[in-house]
Short mmCIF file of C-alpha atoms in Angstrom, two decimals:
data_model
loop_
_atom_site.label_atom_id
_atom_site.label_comp_id
_atom_site.label_asym_id
_atom_site.label_seq_id
_atom_site.Cartn_x
_atom_site.Cartn_y
_atom_site.Cartn_z
CA MET A 1 -2.34 -0.22 -10.78
CA ALA A 2 -4.63 -2.27 -8.54
CA THR A 3 -3.86 -5.68 -7.64
CA GLU A 4 -6.57 -8.32 -6.76
CA THR A 5 -5.09 -10.35 -3.86
CA SER A 6 -7.98 -12.16 -2.77
CA THR A 7 -11.70 -12.54 -3.58
CA ALA A 8 -12.27 -9.76 -0.79
CA ARG A 9 -9.38 -7.51 -1.06
CA HIS A 10 -8.24 -4.75 -3.69
CA VAL A 11 -4.80 -3.32 -3.25
CA PHE A 12 -3.91 -0.07 -4.93
CA ARG A 13 -0.47 1.30 -5.98
CA GLN A 14 0.47 3.75 -8.36
CA ARG A 15 1.95 2.50 -11.68
CA SER A 16 4.99 4.89 -11.56
CA SER A 17 5.83 3.72 -8.15
CA VAL A 18 5.71 -0.01 -9.34
CA TRP A 19 7.98 0.51 -12.50
CA LEU A 20 10.54 2.61 -10.59
CA ALA A 21 10.85 -0.33 -8.12
CA VAL A 22 10.96 -2.92 -10.97
CA MET A 23 13.85 -0.64 -12.60
CA SER A 24 15.57 -0.37 -9.30
CA GLY A 25 15.58 -3.94 -8.74
CA VAL A 26 16.82 -4.99 -11.99
CA ALA A 27 19.60 -2.52 -11.50
CA GLY A 28 20.29 -3.82 -8.03
CA LEU A 29 20.13 -7.75 -9.33
CA LEU A 30 22.78 -6.72 -12.01
CA LEU A 31 25.15 -4.99 -9.88
CA LEU A 32 24.89 -7.96 -7.34
CA LEU A 33 25.85 -10.43 -10.23
CA SER A 34 28.54 -8.15 -11.21
CA LEU A 35 29.65 -8.22 -7.77
CA VAL A 36 29.63 -11.94 -7.37
CA TRP A 37 31.29 -12.62 -10.68
CA SER A 38 34.46 -10.55 -9.74
CA TRP A 39 34.57 -11.53 -6.26
CA ALA A 40 37.56 -13.96 -6.39
CA GLU A 41 39.56 -11.37 -7.72
CA TYR A 42 38.18 -8.08 -6.35
CA PRO A 43 36.01 -8.94 -3.18
CA ARG A 44 34.00 -5.57 -2.48
CA PRO A 45 31.64 -6.25 0.57
CA LEU A 46 31.01 -2.53 1.43
CA PHE A 47 29.83 -2.29 -2.08
CA GLY A 48 27.70 -5.14 -1.65
CA ALA A 49 26.34 -3.97 1.36
CA TRP A 50 25.32 -0.80 -0.17
CA VAL A 51 23.53 -2.67 -3.05
CA LEU A 52 21.47 -4.50 -0.41
CA PHE A 53 20.56 -1.47 1.49
CA GLY A 54 19.54 0.14 -1.76
CA MET A 55 17.32 -2.87 -2.76
CA ALA A 56 15.60 -2.76 0.82
CA VAL A 57 14.97 0.87 0.61
CA ASP A 58 13.48 0.42 -2.88
CA TRP A 59 11.28 -2.32 -1.90
CA SER A 60 10.01 -0.69 1.69
CA ALA A 61 9.67 2.74 -0.22
CA PHE A 62 7.77 1.64 -3.48
CA VAL A 63 6.39 -2.20 -3.28
CA ARG A 64 5.21 -2.19 0.32
CA PRO A 65 3.35 1.08 0.59
CA ALA A 66 -0.28 0.44 -0.56
CA VAL A 67 -3.96 1.03 0.19
CA LEU A 68 -5.92 -2.18 0.91
CA ILE A 69 -10.04 -1.85 0.47
CA ASP A 70 -12.09 -4.93 1.73
CA ALA A 71 -15.31 -5.56 3.58
CA GLU A 72 -13.46 -4.79 6.64
CA GLY A 73 -12.55 -1.37 5.96
CA VAL A 74 -9.55 0.53 4.93
CA THR A 75 -5.69 -0.60 5.47
CA ILE A 76 -2.92 1.82 4.72
CA ARG A 77 0.20 0.25 4.47
CA ASN A 78 3.23 2.48 4.78
CA ILE A 79 6.85 2.09 5.04
CA VAL A 80 7.25 0.45 8.46
CA ARG A 81 3.79 0.82 9.75
CA ASP A 82 0.06 -0.40 8.84
CA VAL A 83 -2.94 1.35 9.90
CA HIS A 84 -6.53 -0.41 9.52
CA ILE A 85 -9.40 1.95 9.86
CA PRO A 86 -12.84 0.18 10.02
CA TRP A 87 -15.83 1.45 7.86
CA ALA A 88 -17.65 2.39 11.00
CA ALA A 89 -14.63 4.72 12.30
CA LEU A 90 -14.10 6.49 8.63
CA THR A 91 -15.41 9.91 8.69
CA ASP A 92 -13.66 11.57 5.60
CA VAL A 93 -11.13 11.06 2.82
CA THR A 94 -8.94 14.16 1.46
CA THR A 95 -6.58 14.44 -1.52
CA ARG A 96 -4.63 17.48 -1.22
CA TRP A 97 -1.18 16.13 -1.47
CA ASN A 98 -1.61 12.33 -0.66
CA LEU A 99 -4.54 10.34 -0.05
CA LYS A 100 -5.46 11.09 3.77
CA VAL A 101 -8.26 8.87 5.46
CA MET A 102 -10.07 10.39 8.45
CA ALA A 103 -11.15 8.69 11.55
CA GLY A 104 -12.73 11.35 13.60
CA ASP A 105 -10.30 14.24 13.96
CA GLN A 106 -7.25 12.06 13.49
CA GLY A 107 -5.96 11.71 9.46
CA TYR A 108 -3.77 8.94 8.40
CA ASN A 109 -1.95 9.59 5.01
CA ALA A 110 -1.15 6.92 2.42
CA TRP A 111 2.37 6.96 1.51
CA ALA A 112 1.46 5.05 -1.98
CA ILE A 113 -1.27 7.27 -3.34
CA SER A 114 -0.17 10.89 -4.19
CA SER A 115 -2.31 13.38 -5.95
CA GLN A 116 -1.99 13.56 -9.53
CA VAL A 117 -3.64 15.46 -12.52
CA GLU A 118 -5.90 13.10 -14.32
CA ARG A 119 -8.33 12.81 -16.92
CA PRO A 120 -11.77 12.01 -15.94
CA ARG A 121 -13.26 8.60 -16.60
CA SER A 122 -16.30 6.90 -15.74
CA VAL A 123 -16.55 3.97 -13.21
CA SER A 124 -19.36 1.94 -13.12
CA GLY A 125 -20.70 -0.21 -10.44
CA GLY A 126 -19.94 -0.28 -6.78
CA LEU A 127 -16.99 -1.51 -4.79
CA LEU A 128 -18.83 -3.02 -1.97
CA ARG A 129 -22.46 -3.82 -3.56
CA MET A 130 -24.44 -5.70 -0.85
CA SER A 131 -25.94 -8.98 -2.28
CA ALA A 132 -26.61 -11.56 0.72
CA PRO A 133 -29.04 -10.10 3.32
CA GLY A 134 -27.56 -10.49 6.80
CA ARG A 135 -24.17 -11.72 5.88
CA VAL A 136 -20.89 -10.00 4.73
CA ASP A 137 -20.08 -12.41 2.19
CA GLY A 138 -21.99 -10.29 -0.35
CA VAL A 139 -19.69 -7.58 0.37
CA ARG A 140 -16.55 -9.82 -0.18
CA SER A 141 -17.86 -11.16 -3.30
CA ALA A 142 -18.64 -7.77 -4.65
CA ALA A 143 -15.44 -6.09 -4.00
CA ALA A 144 -13.73 -8.67 -6.22
CA ARG A 145 -15.79 -7.47 -9.16
CA ALA A 146 -14.87 -3.91 -8.74
CA PRO A 147 -13.75 -2.36 -11.86
CA THR A 148 -10.47 -1.00 -10.86
CA THR A 149 -8.25 -1.76 -13.92
CA ALA A 150 -9.75 0.68 -16.23
CA THR A 151 -9.02 3.84 -14.04
CA LYS A 152 -5.47 5.26 -13.51
CA VAL A 153 -4.63 4.96 -9.62
CA THR A 154 -4.70 8.23 -8.11
CA ALA A 155 -5.66 9.86 -4.72
CA HIS A 156 -8.52 11.13 -6.52
CA THR A 157 -10.00 7.86 -7.84
CA VAL A 158 -8.78 5.75 -4.75
CA ALA A 159 -10.98 8.31 -2.71
CA GLN A 160 -14.01 8.12 -4.53
CA SER A 161 -13.72 4.25 -4.28
CA ILE A 162 -13.38 4.63 -0.32
CA GLN A 163 -16.21 7.18 -0.41
CA GLN A 164 -18.57 4.97 -2.44
CA ALA A 165 -17.58 1.84 -0.47
CA LYS A 166 -18.15 3.61 2.93
CA GLN A 167 -21.68 4.92 1.51
CA GLU A 168 -22.73 1.34 0.52
CA TYR A 169 -21.51 -0.04 4.18
CA ASP A 170 -23.54 2.50 6.01
CA HIS A 171 -26.56 1.78 3.68
CA ALA A 172 -26.13 -2.05 4.20
CA VAL A 173 -25.98 -1.53 8.09
CA CYS A 174 -29.02 0.84 8.04
CA ILE A 175 -31.31 -1.93 5.89
CA GLY A 176 -29.65 -4.94 7.77
CA GLU A 177 -27.50 -6.50 5.16
CA ALA A 178 -24.62 -6.02 7.08
CA PRO A 179 -24.21 -6.46 10.78
CA GLU A 180 -23.17 -3.00 12.79
CA ALA A 181 -19.58 -3.30 13.69
CA SER A 182 -18.85 -3.40 17.38
CA ASP A 183 -15.26 -2.80 17.36
CA VAL A 184 -14.54 0.89 15.70
CA ARG A 185 -10.78 1.20 17.10
CA VAL A 186 -8.30 2.15 14.61
CA ARG A 187 -5.69 -0.28 14.76
CA ILE A 188 -1.89 0.64 13.95
CA ALA A 189 0.74 -2.20 13.95
CA TRP A 190 4.35 -1.61 13.42
CA ARG A 191 6.15 -4.03 11.23
CA PRO A 192 9.47 -5.23 13.21
CA LEU A 193 10.15 -7.55 9.94
CA VAL A 194 10.38 -4.43 7.65
CA MET A 195 12.15 -2.62 9.98
CA ALA A 196 14.70 -5.65 10.23
CA VAL A 197 14.88 -5.45 6.17
CA LEU A 198 16.18 -1.73 6.51
CA LEU A 199 18.28 -2.06 9.38
CA LEU A 200 20.57 -5.20 8.89
CA PRO A 201 22.30 -3.56 5.63
CA ALA A 202 22.55 -0.47 6.95
CA ILE A 203 24.29 -1.63 9.94
CA ALA A 204 26.46 -3.83 7.67
CA VAL A 205 27.24 -0.72 5.46
CA VAL A 206 28.32 0.94 8.85
CA ALA A 207 30.16 -1.83 10.32
CA LEU A 208 32.19 -2.32 6.80
CA PHE A 209 32.92 1.31 6.47
CA LEU A 210 34.54 1.60 9.83
CA ILE A 211 36.50 -1.58 9.38
#
């Protein structure tokens, strides 16, 4: 599914991952409620630590990963790392196993988007249609109107959206409707908060197991 988070950004996740995360999260909450209910008679801190660790893995593996497309470029959000690829640096997109965005000779895989067999569907309109000469605001407003909900989210469909947006960005720069990017570096950012969410319950499991 594609979730619109702002007027200039689309977030792509596959529906199967979202449903798996929801079911796992509900199961984890039920286990925690059962643990709290019986805590006075039968405290099980190790079991609680395992449940919290499982919920942390569920969130980091199935909820956090996504592919973001906006006026600035493509951001691949994996488990503990974000990769932002500006449109000016993007050179190709492949879909053999997972969505893979190329910047020169370097490729970056998207954990959230895997290749799947899909039925072809027509998608009208461009993702980043330009509308205001000399301004990038037109790119942002057009991105918000992208028709993503009618198409199943697979590596192929997201790659098509990226390729179309890249073509429209290049065209806009060529005719002067968007400024040429001065910074074409691929930015990689590790997320300490996500690491902490995973490490803390894991440490608790080990510590309680050794007690």
